[in-house]
């Protein structure tokens, strides 16, 4: 089958898959709530998270993944998805201030697919840069939102 004229073709590559344990970023609300219960846990968790990230993504290998906790470039994805899905824009690299109802809504968003910049495939979303596809549980895939983070 021949692609339509003008189609941008990417190099063919072999894909592989392996299960792994993803950990929430220290920025995620679930980790911040732990700090309210166990004072001083976040600095310890940050070290654990950094070591685990080096283990799962050695030598700055692309961090593509299906599901799990995202490997963040900037901030948690929930506010980005909430704002995009409600027609609002984020004007800062910092997470927006959220009402309690918005915070609950933010935590409904989950990662479906993360695509990292990857020289092998000719993908460059920034240095570093990643594309995230997110959805809420029990929501049709047609209602998935894409967000990009780049440094």
mmCIF file of C-alpha atoms in Angstrom, residues 1 4-5 9 12-13 18 31-32 34 40 52 54 56 61 77-78 94 98 103 107 125 151:
data_model
loop_
_atom_site.group_PDB
_atom_site.id
_atom_site.type_symbol
_atom_site.label_atom_id
_atom_site.label_comp_id
_atom_site.label_asym_id
_atom_site.label_seq_id
_atom_site.Cartn_x
_atom_site.Cartn_y
_atom_site.Cartn_z
ATOM 1 C CA UNK A 1 0.000 0.000 0.000
ATOM 2 C CA UNK A 4 -0.875 9.471 -0.124
ATOM 3 C CA UNK A 5 1.312 12.059 -1.859
ATOM 4 C CA UNK A 9 7.161 9.058 6.508
ATOM 5 C CA UNK A 12 10.675 1.931 10.380
ATOM 6 C CA UNK A 13 11.844 0.554 13.725
ATOM 7 C CA UNK A 18 8.360 -5.014 28.867
ATOM 8 C CA UNK A 31 2.953 12.382 47.102
ATOM 9 C CA UNK A 32 2.211 15.884 48.356
ATOM 10 C CA UNK A 34 1.965 12.027 52.071
ATOM 11 C CA UNK A 40 9.951 15.271 55.569
ATOM 12 C CA UNK A 52 14.348 4.634 40.040
ATOM 13 C CA UNK A 54 17.848 6.400 36.277
ATOM 14 C CA UNK A 56 14.263 2.471 34.262
ATOM 15 C CA UNK A 61 17.001 6.405 26.634
ATOM 16 C CA UNK A 77 -0.647 16.336 33.693
ATOM 17 C CA UNK A 78 -4.051 16.563 35.361
ATOM 18 C CA UNK A 94 3.638 26.404 37.068
ATOM 19 C CA UNK A 98 -7.242 24.789 41.756
ATOM 20 C CA UNK A 103 -8.446 19.157 42.358
ATOM 21 C CA UNK A 107 -7.054 13.409 39.812
ATOM 22 C CA UNK A 125 9.124 17.471 21.008
ATOM 23 C CA UNK A 151 11.859 22.232 28.747
#
